[in-house]
XYZ file of C-alpha atoms in Angstrom:
82
model
C 72.256 102.670 141.455
C 69.176 104.742 140.767
C 65.827 103.010 140.305
C 64.615 105.824 138.068
C 63.762 105.045 134.458
C 66.590 107.354 133.437
C 69.617 108.869 135.045
C 71.077 105.691 136.550
C 74.513 106.453 137.989
C 75.916 102.912 137.842
C 75.389 100.890 134.663
C 73.965 97.391 134.570
C 73.178 94.920 131.802
C 70.108 96.035 129.858
C 70.784 99.768 130.290
C 71.221 102.078 127.316
C 74.456 104.072 127.535
C 74.343 107.563 126.015
C 77.505 109.393 124.948
C 77.714 113.117 124.201
C 79.997 114.393 121.426
C 82.000 117.227 122.970
C 79.665 120.057 123.963
C 77.260 119.472 121.081
C 73.745 118.033 121.129
C 74.895 115.009 119.128
C 76.168 111.698 120.368
C 75.818 107.943 120.271
C 74.153 105.170 122.240
C 74.464 101.441 122.820
C 72.818 98.619 124.729
C 74.913 97.341 127.658
C 75.351 93.565 127.709
C 77.871 93.193 130.540
C 79.469 95.448 133.152
C 82.994 95.263 134.520
C 84.626 97.559 137.117
C 85.906 100.139 134.585
C 84.320 99.034 131.312
C 81.216 97.549 129.751
C 80.370 95.453 126.702
C 77.743 96.879 124.351
C 75.867 96.266 121.143
C 75.969 99.423 119.000
C 74.734 100.416 115.570
C 76.375 102.813 113.109
C 79.845 101.687 114.146
C 82.581 99.398 112.879
C 84.687 96.448 114.002
C 87.723 98.537 114.976
C 88.850 99.564 118.429
C 87.640 102.926 119.706
C 85.234 105.292 118.032
C 84.270 104.422 114.461
C 82.149 107.276 113.118
C 79.608 106.495 110.414
C 80.313 102.789 110.597
C 78.923 100.020 108.445
C 76.880 97.938 110.872
C 75.991 96.672 114.314
C 78.875 95.405 116.448
C 79.675 94.116 119.906
C 82.141 96.544 121.540
C 83.969 96.794 124.857
C 84.198 100.390 126.050
C 86.008 101.948 128.976
C 83.694 104.097 131.081
C 86.030 107.112 130.670
C 87.672 106.228 127.366
C 87.435 109.349 125.231
C 87.838 113.093 125.463
C 85.583 113.545 122.429
C 82.730 111.263 123.511
C 81.835 111.283 127.204
C 79.235 109.140 128.933
C 76.233 111.385 129.475
C 74.268 108.762 131.403
C 72.503 105.412 131.454
C 68.842 104.838 130.656
C 67.111 101.946 132.364
C 64.097 101.065 130.196
C 62.775 98.226 132.365
């Protein structure tokens, strides 16, 4: 785990996860609530209640995401604000 304010390599509760959409400059982010060996639970806005990626969603939802779950959205990194 990095102690830097950004660029943490291993997520922990309270981190902000940042996903990149393909090779573009767009993406998505969420607040990590809980970490598991290959997944984490987040709170995310602009998403939906369904499983997986819900683009242009209708609210804020609690989601469980695999660390390497998508070929379209990849984890760019974890920000540690505190």
